[in-house]
Structures are given as structure tokens and as C-alpha cells.
CSV table of C-alpha atoms in Angstrom, one decimal:
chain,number,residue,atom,x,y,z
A,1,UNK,CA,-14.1,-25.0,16.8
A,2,UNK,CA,-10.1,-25.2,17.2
A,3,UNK,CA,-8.5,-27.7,19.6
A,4,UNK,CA,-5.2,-27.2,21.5
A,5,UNK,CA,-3.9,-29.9,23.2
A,6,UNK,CA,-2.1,-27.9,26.4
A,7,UNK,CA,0.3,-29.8,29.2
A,8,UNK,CA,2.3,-28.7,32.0
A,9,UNK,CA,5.6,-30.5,30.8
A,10,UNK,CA,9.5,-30.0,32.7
A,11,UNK,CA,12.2,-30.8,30.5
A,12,UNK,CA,12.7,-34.2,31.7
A,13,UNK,CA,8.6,-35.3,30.9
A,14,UNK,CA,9.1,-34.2,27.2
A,15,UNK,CA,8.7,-38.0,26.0
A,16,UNK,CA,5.7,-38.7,28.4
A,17,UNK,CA,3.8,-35.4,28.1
A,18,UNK,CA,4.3,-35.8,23.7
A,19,UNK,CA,2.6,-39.1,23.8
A,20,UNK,CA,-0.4,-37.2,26.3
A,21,UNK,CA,-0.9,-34.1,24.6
A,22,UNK,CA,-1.1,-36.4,21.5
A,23,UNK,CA,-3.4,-39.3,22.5
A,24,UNK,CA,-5.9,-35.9,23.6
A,25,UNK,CA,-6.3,-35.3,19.9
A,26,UNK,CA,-6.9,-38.8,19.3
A,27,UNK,CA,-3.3,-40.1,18.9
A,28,UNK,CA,-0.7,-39.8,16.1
A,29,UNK,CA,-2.4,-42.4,14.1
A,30,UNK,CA,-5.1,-39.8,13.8
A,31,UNK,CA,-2.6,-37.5,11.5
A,32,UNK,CA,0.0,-40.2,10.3
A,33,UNK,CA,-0.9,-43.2,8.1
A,34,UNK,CA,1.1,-46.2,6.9
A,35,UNK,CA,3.5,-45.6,4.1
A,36,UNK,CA,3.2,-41.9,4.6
A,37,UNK,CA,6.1,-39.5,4.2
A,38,UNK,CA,6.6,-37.2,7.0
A,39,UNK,CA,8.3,-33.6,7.4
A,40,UNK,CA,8.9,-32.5,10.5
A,41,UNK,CA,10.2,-28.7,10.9
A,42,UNK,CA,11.7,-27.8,13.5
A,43,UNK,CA,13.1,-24.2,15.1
A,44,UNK,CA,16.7,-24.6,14.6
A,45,UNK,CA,17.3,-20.9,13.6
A,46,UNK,CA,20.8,-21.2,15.1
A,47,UNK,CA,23.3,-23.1,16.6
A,48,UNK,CA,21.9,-22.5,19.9
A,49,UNK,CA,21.2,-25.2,22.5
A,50,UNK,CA,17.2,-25.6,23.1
A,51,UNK,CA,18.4,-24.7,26.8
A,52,UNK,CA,18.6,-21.5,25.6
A,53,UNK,CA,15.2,-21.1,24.6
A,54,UNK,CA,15.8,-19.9,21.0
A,55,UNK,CA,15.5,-23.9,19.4
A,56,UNK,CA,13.3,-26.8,19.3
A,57,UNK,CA,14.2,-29.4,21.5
A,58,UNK,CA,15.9,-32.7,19.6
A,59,UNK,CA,14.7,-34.7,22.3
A,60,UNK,CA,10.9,-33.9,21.1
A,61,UNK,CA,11.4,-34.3,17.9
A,62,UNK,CA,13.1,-37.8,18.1
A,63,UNK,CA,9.9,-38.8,19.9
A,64,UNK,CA,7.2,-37.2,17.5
A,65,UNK,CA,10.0,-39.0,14.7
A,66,UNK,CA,9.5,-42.4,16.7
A,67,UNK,CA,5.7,-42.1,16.9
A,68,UNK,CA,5.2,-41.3,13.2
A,69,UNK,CA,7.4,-44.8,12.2
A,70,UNK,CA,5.8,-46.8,14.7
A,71,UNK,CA,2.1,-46.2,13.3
A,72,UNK,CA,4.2,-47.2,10.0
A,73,UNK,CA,5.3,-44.0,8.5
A,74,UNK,CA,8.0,-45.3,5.4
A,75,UNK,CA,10.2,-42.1,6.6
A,76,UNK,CA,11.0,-38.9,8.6
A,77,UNK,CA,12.4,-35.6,6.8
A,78,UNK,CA,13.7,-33.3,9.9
A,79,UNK,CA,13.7,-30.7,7.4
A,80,UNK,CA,15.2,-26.5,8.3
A,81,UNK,CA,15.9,-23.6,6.6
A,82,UNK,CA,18.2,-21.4,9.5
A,83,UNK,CA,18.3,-17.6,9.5
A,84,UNK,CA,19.8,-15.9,6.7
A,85,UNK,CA,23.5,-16.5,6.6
A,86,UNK,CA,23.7,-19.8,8.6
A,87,UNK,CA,24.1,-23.1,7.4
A,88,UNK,CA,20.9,-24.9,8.6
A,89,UNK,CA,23.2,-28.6,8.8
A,90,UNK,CA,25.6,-27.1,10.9
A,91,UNK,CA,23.1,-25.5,13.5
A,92,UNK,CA,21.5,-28.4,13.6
A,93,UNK,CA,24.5,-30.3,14.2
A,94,UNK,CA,25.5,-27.9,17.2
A,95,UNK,CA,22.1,-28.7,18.8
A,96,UNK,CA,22.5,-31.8,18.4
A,97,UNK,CA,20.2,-33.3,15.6
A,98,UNK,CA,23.1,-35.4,14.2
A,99,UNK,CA,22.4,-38.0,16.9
A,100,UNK,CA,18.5,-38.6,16.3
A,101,UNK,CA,19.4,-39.0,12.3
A,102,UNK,CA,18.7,-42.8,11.5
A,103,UNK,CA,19.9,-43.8,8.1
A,104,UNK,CA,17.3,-43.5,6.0
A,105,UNK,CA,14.1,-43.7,8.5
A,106,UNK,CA,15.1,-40.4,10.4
A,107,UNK,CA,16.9,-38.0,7.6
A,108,UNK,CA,18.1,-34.5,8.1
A,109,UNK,CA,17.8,-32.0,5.4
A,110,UNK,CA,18.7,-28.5,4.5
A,111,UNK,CA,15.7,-26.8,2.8
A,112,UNK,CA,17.8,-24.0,1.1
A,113,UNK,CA,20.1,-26.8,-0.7
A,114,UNK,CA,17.0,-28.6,-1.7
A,115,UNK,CA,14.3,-27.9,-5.1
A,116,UNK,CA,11.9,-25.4,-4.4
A,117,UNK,CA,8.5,-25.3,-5.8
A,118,UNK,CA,7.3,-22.1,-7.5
A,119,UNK,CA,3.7,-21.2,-6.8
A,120,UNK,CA,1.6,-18.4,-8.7
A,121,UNK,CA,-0.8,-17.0,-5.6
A,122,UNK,CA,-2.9,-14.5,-4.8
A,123,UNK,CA,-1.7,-13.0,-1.6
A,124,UNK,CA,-1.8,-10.3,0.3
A,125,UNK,CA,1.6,-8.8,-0.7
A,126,UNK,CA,2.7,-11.8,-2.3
A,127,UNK,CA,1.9,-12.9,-6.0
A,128,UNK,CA,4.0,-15.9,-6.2
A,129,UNK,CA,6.2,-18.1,-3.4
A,130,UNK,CA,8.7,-20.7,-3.4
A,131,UNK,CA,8.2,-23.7,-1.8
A,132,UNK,CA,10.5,-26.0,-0.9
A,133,UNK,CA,9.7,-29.4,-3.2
A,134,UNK,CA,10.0,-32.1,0.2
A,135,UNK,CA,6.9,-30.1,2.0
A,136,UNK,CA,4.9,-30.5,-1.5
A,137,UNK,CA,5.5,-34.0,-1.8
A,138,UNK,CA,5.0,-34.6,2.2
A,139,UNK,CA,2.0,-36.6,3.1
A,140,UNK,CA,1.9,-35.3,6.5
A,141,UNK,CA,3.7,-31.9,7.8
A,142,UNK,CA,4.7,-32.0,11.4
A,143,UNK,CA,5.6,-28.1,12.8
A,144,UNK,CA,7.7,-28.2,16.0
A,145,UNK,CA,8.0,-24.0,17.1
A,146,UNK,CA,9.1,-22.8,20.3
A,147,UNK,CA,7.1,-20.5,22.2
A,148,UNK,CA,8.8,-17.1,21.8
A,149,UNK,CA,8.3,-13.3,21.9
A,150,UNK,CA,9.7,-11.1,18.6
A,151,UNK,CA,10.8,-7.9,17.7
A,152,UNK,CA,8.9,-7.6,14.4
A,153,UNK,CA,6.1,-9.3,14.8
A,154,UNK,CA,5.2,-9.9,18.8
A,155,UNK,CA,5.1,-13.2,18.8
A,156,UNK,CA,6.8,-16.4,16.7
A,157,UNK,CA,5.4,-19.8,16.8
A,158,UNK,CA,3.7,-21.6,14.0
A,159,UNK,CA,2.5,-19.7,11.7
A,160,UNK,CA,6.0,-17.5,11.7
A,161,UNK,CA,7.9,-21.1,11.7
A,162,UNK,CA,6.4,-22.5,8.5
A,163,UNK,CA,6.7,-19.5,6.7
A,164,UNK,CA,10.1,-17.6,7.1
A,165,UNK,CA,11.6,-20.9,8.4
A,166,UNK,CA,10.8,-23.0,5.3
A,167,UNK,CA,11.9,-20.0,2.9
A,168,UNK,CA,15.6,-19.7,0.5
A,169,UNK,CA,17.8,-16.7,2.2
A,170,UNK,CA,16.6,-14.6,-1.2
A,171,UNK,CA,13.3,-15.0,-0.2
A,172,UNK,CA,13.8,-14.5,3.6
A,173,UNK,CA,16.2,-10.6,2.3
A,174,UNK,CA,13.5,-9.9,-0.2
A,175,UNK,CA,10.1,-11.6,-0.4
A,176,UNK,CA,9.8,-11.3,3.4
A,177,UNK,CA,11.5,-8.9,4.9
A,178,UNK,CA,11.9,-6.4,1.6
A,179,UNK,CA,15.3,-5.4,2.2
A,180,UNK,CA,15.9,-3.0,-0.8
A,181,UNK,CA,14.4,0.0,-2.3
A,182,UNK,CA,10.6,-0.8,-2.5
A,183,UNK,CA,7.9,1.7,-2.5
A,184,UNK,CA,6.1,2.2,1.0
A,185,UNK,CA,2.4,0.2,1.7
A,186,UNK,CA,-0.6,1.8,0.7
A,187,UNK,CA,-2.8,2.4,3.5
A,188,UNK,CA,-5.2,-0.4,2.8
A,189,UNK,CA,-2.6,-2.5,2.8
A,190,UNK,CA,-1.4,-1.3,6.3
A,191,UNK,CA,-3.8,-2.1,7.9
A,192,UNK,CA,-2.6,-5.5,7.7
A,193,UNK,CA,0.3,-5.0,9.1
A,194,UNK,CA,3.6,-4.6,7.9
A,195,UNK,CA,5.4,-6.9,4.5
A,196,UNK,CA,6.3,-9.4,6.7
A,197,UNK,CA,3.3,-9.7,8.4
A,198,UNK,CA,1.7,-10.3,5.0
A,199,UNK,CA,3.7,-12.2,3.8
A,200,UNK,CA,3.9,-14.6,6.1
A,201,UNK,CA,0.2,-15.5,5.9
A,202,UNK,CA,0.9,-15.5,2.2
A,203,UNK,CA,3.5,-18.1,2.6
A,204,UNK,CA,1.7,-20.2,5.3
A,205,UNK,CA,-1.5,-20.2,4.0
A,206,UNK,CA,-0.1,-21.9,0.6
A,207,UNK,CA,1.8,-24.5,2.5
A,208,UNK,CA,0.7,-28.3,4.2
A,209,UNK,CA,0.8,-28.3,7.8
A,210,UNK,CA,-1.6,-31.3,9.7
A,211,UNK,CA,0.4,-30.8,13.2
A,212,UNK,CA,1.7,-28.4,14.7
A,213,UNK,CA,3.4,-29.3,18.4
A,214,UNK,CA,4.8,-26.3,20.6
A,215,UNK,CA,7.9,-26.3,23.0
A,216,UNK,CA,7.4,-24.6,25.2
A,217,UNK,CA,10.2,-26.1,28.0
A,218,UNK,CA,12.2,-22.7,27.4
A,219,UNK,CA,11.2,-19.9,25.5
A,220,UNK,CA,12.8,-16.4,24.9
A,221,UNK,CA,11.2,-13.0,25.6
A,222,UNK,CA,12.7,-9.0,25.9
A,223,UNK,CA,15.0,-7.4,23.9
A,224,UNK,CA,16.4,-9.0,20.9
A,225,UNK,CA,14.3,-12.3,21.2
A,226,UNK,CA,13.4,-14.4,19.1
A,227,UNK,CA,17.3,-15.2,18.8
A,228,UNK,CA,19.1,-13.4,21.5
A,229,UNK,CA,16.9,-11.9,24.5
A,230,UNK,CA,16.0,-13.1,27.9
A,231,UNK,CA,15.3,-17.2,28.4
A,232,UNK,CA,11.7,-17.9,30.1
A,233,UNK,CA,10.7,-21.4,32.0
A,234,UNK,CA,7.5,-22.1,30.5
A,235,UNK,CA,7.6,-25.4,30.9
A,236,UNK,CA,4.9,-26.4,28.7
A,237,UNK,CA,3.7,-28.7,25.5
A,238,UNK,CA,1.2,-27.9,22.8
A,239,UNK,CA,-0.2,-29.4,19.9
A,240,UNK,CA,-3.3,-28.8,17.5
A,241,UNK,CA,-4.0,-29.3,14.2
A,242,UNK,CA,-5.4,-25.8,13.6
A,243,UNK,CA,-2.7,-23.9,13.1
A,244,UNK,CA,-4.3,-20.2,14.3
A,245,UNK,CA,-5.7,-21.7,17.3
A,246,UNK,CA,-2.8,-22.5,18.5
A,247,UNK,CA,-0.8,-19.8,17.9
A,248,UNK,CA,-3.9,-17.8,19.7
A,249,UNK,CA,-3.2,-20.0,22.7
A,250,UNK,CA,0.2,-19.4,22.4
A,251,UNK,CA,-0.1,-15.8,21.8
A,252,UNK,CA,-2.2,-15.5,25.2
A,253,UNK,CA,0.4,-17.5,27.4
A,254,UNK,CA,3.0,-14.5,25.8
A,255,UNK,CA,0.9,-11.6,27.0
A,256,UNK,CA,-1.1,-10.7,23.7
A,257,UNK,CA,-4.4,-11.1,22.0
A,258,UNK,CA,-3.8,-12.7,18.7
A,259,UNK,CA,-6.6,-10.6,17.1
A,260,UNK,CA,-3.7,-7.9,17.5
A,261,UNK,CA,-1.0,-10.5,16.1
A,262,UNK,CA,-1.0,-9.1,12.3
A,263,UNK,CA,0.4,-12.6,10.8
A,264,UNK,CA,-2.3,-14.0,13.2
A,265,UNK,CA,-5.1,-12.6,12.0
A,266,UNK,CA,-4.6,-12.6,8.7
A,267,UNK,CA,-4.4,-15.9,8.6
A,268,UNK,CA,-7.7,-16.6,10.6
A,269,UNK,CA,-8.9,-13.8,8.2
A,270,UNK,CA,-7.7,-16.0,5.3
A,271,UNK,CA,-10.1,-19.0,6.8
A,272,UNK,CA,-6.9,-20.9,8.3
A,273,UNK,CA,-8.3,-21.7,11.8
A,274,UNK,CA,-10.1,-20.5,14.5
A,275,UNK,CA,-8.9,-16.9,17.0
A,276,UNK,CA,-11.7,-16.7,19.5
A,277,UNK,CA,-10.5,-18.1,22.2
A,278,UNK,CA,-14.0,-18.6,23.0
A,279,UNK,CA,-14.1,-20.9,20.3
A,280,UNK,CA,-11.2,-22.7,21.1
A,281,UNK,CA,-11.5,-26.3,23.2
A,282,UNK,CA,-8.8,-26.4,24.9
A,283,UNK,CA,-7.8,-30.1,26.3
A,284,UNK,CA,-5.3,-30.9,29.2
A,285,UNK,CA,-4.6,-28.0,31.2
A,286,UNK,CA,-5.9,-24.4,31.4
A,287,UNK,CA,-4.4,-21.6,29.9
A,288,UNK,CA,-4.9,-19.3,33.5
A,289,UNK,CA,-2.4,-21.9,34.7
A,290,UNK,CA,0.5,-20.3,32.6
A,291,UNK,CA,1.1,-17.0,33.9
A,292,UNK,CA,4.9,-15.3,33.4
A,293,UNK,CA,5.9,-11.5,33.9
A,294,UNK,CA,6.5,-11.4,30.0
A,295,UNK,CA,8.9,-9.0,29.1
A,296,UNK,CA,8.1,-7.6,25.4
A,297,UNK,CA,10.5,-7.7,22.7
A,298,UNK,CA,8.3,-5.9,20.5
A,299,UNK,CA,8.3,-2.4,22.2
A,300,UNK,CA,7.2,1.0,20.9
A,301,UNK,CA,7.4,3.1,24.0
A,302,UNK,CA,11.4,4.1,23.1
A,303,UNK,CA,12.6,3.8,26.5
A,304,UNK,CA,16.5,3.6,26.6
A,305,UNK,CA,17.1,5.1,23.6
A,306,UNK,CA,20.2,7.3,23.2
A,307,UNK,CA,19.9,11.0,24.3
A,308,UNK,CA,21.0,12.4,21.9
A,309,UNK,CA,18.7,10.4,19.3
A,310,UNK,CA,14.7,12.0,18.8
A,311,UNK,CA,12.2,9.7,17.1
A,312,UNK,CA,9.8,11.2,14.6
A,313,UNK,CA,6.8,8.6,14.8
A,314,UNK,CA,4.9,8.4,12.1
A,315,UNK,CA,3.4,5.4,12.5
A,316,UNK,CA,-0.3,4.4,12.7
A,317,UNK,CA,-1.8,0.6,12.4
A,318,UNK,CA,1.7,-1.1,12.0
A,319,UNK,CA,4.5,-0.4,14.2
A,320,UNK,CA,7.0,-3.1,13.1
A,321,UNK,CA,9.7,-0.4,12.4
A,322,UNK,CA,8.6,1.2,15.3
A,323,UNK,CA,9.6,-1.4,17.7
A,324,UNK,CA,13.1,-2.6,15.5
A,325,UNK,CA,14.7,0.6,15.8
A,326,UNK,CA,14.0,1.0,19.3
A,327,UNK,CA,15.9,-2.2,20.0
A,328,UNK,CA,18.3,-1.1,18.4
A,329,UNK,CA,18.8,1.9,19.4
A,330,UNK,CA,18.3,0.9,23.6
A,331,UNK,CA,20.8,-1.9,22.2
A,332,UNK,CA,23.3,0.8,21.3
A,333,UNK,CA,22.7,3.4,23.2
A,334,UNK,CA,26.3,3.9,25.1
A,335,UNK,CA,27.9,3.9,22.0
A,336,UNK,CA,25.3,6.2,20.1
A,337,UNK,CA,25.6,8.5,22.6
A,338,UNK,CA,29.5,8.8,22.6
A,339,UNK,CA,29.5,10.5,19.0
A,340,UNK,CA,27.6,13.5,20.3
A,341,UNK,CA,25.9,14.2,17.2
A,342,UNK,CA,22.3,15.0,17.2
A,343,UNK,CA,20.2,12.3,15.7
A,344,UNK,CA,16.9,12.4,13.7
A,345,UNK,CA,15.3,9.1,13.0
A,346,UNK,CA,12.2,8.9,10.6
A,347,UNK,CA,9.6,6.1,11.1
A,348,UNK,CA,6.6,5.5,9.3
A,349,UNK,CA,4.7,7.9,6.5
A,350,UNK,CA,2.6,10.4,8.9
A,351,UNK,CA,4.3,12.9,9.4
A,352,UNK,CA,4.9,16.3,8.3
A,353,UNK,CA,7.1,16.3,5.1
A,354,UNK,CA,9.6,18.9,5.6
A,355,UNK,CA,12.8,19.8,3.9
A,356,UNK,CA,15.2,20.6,6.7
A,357,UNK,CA,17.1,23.4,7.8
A,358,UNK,CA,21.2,23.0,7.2
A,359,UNK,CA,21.9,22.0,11.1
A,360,UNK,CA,24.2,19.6,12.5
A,361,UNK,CA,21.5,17.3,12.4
A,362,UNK,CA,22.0,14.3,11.2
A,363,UNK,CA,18.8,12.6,10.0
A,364,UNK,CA,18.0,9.3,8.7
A,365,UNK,CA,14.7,7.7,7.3
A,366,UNK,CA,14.1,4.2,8.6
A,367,UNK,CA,11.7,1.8,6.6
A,368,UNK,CA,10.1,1.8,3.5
A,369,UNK,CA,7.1,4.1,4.4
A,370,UNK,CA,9.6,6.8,5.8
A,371,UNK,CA,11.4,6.6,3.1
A,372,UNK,CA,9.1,8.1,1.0
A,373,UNK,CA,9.8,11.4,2.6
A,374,UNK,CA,13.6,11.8,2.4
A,375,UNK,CA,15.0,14.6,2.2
A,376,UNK,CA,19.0,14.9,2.4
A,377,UNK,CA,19.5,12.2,4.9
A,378,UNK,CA,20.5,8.7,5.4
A,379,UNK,CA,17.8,5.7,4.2
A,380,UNK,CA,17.7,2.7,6.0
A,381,UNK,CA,15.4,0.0,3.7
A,382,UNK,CA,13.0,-2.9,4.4
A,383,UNK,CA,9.4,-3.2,5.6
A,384,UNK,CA,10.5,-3.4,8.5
A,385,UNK,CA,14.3,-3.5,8.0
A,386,UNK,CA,15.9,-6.7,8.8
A,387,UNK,CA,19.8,-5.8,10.6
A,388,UNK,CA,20.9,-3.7,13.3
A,389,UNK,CA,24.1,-3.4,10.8
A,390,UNK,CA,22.0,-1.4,8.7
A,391,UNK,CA,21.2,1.3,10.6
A,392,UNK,CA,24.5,1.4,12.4
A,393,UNK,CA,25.9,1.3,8.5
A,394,UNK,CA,23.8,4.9,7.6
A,395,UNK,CA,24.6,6.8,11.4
A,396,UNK,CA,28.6,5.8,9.4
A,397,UNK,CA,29.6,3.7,12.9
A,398,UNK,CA,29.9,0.5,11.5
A,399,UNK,CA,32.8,-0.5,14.4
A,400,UNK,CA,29.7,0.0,17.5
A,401,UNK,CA,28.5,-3.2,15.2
A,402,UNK,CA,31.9,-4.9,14.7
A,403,UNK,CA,32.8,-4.7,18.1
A,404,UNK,CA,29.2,-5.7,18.8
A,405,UNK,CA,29.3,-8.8,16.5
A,406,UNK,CA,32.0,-9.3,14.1
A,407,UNK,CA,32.0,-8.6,10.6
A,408,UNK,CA,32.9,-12.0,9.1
A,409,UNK,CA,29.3,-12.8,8.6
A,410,UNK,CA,26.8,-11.6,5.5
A,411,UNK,CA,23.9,-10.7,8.3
């Protein structure tokens, strides 16, 4: 049986409700030892405030830092890997992890700067990983996510966190998220989920974790979270060594069974922890005292997409693809529709292959699996694809995305 630690918490109880949530497991001596070398890893995808609900806040991190050295830990790695093509010191200098580094007791550290580990595995998608050397040598792994809804993958917490947020930027392009020309998943393999999906129990399930503790103060849910979209009060704190049950609470709180969580379940599936929240103790309060009007980022239902754009669906068990391009195409929709040119956009493998008839049609195959139909039209890569600048690149409209975001960046 799993056990989640779950507290009400407001932003200025962080301190109090850490030390709570904690002594319900049995306090931090129960995970931390004298001597030890702890790693915590944070969310610090970008050089966004925690306010905004996209990043952990410093504030509980200095305190689970404080508690580990006062049972006697030796030191405290606050250890990140940002999203692919941001400088993890910087973002965490901009959110203000500069001030809770304490010579050497309380380090900072950029994971994609540091030695990576390589692994030989047998994994779902994955065959081998790299692992970043400072988690391998840790003798405790703290994970600090924030509750938040995602595009890709419905839901980010911890599982999602110590995977993709551990990994180099090569890994995160191409072991991850498959940007390139790969062929599409079989349909065994589908039924998994998509690469990333996979992969990220792959990942996770070859890496340390003993604690994982939730913010939940601010989260982000609707379109475009886990980095941009829509900040949510949640107001509360988790923690739990079982890294599935967890995310299952958390999953629940966001408006989804983690059973139909892909990365989830394959990790329970993979004997990582316990799903059932049947199964699950849960200590503090009760997870009917969360309820929010969660709006979904990851959304298949293509409302607000461009009128002049029609979707083929061809998707079946995973709908990763699915739900990217129609957030970006509700995203830009205005400016989709102001070049008048009919649009056909190809997503999955089930659909009739058809070579089509010289219109003024343009159409373009988005993912992996669809690509394996093209037919004299634009391909757009990745499983599911990773940028809005790559589909905006193959419609040839690449200003709707530098007006949109600038081009003096590599994502």
C-alpha cells in the first residue's frame, strides 16, 4: 500500500505545512541519514516566478534543504536540467535560487554541464539512458514537482520531473521527444502510449528517487501549460515516497484517473508503486477536499481550430499528437486563417492511405505514425512533435511564430 502525505497549505504556511506533511511519514530522518549526500530536483523549467505556477517554489526547497542538514546530511545538491534551450543556472537565478545557495552545504548545479552516466536498459522504447553522474552518486533523491496539467502527456509531476527534467537537451530533442525522422510505433507498442510516454517510465524507472514532495501553492492548467497556460490556486502540499501513488493523487486532484496517464501506468505497470487509489493511504487531508474547474491542456476535441484547417484523425490508443496540434492550431488560429489556403493536417496511422488529387490543398503529415503515409505534402516529425515552430515552419509562415515568439532562440 502507497502513502501520500496530503495538506491544505497557502503560500505563506509552506515552512509549517513541509515539516507536517513530513513528520506524517515519520519525519525526514526517516529518508535522510547522517553523512548522506542529498539531490534535491526541483521544477525550474524556466525563468518563471513560482507565482506563476510553472516552478517550484525556492522557499520549499530551502526548507526541505534545512531539514536534510539538520538530521546531519554532509550536503544539498539543488540540482536542474531546464527545457531545451535555457540555461538551467540562469532560470534558476531569475526565480530566485541564488539566495538559498550556502557555500558548500546548499549547492546549485546545472545537470546538462555535469557527467552523465550511461546505462544499458531494457525499456519500453528505450535501450540505453543517460544519467546524470550527481543522482548516481546521491544517497538520497529528493523530487520537488509542481502540480500541473500538460499538453503531451495530461498531467506533469513526478514521474515527468525526474525523467525529462534530469535529461541533456540531446536527450530531451531525441531520446524523448524523437524529434527527427524515426519510423512510427508498432501497434503493441501504442498501446503504451506515445515515445515520450515510454520513455519517461524508461528513464524514471532507472533512476533514485526516496522523496518526492509536490507544490501545489500554484499550478498551471489549459492551453499551453505546463509552461505557459492558465495559473490555478491549489494551495496544497504533497509528499510520498512512492513515486506512482503520488502522482495518482495528483493526477485525481487535476481531473484524471492515472490508470489513463500513459507515463503513469507504465510505471505502476513496471512495479514502481501503487495506482489504486483504493490502495493508496492517504494521510492529512482528503483528496474530495481539492476540487477546481480544471481546464485541460491536453485536449483532443479540436475546438478553435482555424476554418480553414480539417483534421484527418487517425489516431486510436494514443492521442499525444492529437492534442499538440490542436493547441497549436486554437493558438494560431487568427493568423492561420488569414492565408486562406485550405489546410489538411494528418495525425496518427489509421486512416485511409490515399494519394491526393492536385488541389489547392495544402496538406501536411504531423507525427511520426502519420508520416508513414505521406504523400506529396509537408512532414512535421516527433512522437509527438516537440515545437509549435515546427509546424508553423511546414504551413511556410514562419513570421505567425516570430511575431509570436522571437526567433533568437534554438526552441
Amino acid at each position: 500500500m502507497g502513502k501520500v502525505a496530503l495538506l491544505k497549505c497557502k503560500p505563506n504556511q509552506i515552512k509549517d505545512k513541509v515539516h507536517k506533511a513530513l513528520d506524517l511519514l515519520g519525519g525526514i530522518s526517516d529518508f535522510v541519514k547522517i553523512d548522506d549526500m542529498v539531490v534535491i530536483k526541483p521544477n525550474v523549467l524556466c525563468a518563471q516566478d513560482h507565482e506563476t505556477g510553472a516552478t517550484t517554489s525556492p522557499v520549499l526547497v530551502k526548507t526541505i534543504a534545512d531539514m536534510c542538514l539538520d538530521v546531519g546530511a554532509k550536503k544539498v545538491i539543488v540540482a536542474e536540467s531546464s527545457n531545451w534551450g535555457i540555461d538551467s543556472m540562469e532560470a534558476m537565478k531569475e526565480c530566485g535560487y541564488d539566495k538559498i545557495a550556502d557555500g558548500e552545504k546548499i549547492v546549485l548545479m546545472d545537470l546538462k554541464k555535469g557527467e552523465f552516466v550511461k546505462k544499458d536498459i531494457d525499456g519500453l522504447v528505450l535501450k540505453s539512458i543517460n544519467i546524470p553522474k550527481v543522482l548516481c552518486d546521491a544517497d538520497a533523491v529528493i523530487n520537488c514537482p509542481v502540480l500541473k496539467a500538460h499538453t503531451m502527456t495530461k498531467v506533469t509531476i513526478g514521474i515527468k520531473n525526474l525523467s525529462v527534467g534530469i535529461s541533456s537537451d540531446e536527450d530531451k530533442q531525441h531520446s524523448l521527444h524523437r524529434i527527427g525522422l524515426y519510423p512510427p510505433l508498432s501497434d503493441e507498442m501504442e498501446e503504451n502510449g506515445s515515445w515520450l510516454d515510454q520513455a519517461i517510465c524508461d528513464i524514471n524507472s532507472n533512476t533514485k528517487t526516496t522523496l518526492t514532495v509536490v507544490d501545489g501553492i500554484y499550478g498551471l492548467h489549459g492551453k499551453g501549460a505546463p509552461l505557459f497556460g492558465d495559473k490555478i490556486n491549489t494551495n496544497l502540499i504533497m509528499t510520498s515516497p512512492d513515486r506512482v501513488s503520488i502522482d495518482s493523487v495528483g493526477s485525481k486532484i487535476l481531473g484524471h484517473d492515472a490508470v489513463d496517464v500513459h507515463h503513469i501506468r507504465n510505471s505502476y505497470n513496471r512495479g514502481m508503486g501503487e495506482i489504486d487509489l483504493d490502495k493508496i493511504e492517504v494521510v492529512g487531508d482528503k483528496i474530495s477536499d481539492f476540487k477546481f474547474d480544471i481546464n485541460q491542456s491536453y485536449n483532443t476535441s479540436l475546438n478553435g481550430i482555424p476554418s480553414n484547417v480539417t483534421v484527418i484523425n487517425g489516431c486510436k490508443n494514443c492521442k499525444a499528437c492529437l492534442s499538440t496540434i490542436t493547441y497549436v492550431l486554437s493558438r494560431h488560429k487568427d493568423d492561420i486563417e488569414k492565408m486562406e489556403i485550405p489546410i489538411n493536417v494528418y495525425v496518427g496511422k489509421y486512416f485511409e492511405d490515399k494519394k491526393h488529387p492536385s488541389d489547392r490543398r495544402m496538406h501536411i503529415y504531423y507525427g511520426n505514425c502519420a508520416g508513414s503515409h505521406i504523400y506529396g505534402g509537408g512532414f512535421v516529425p516527433g512522437c509527438p512533435p516537440r515545437s509549435r515552430r515546427q509546424f508553423i515552419q511546414s504551413i511556410g509562415a514562419l513570421n505567425i511564430y516570430k511575431q509570436d515568439e522571437g526567433l533568437d532562440t534554438d526552441r
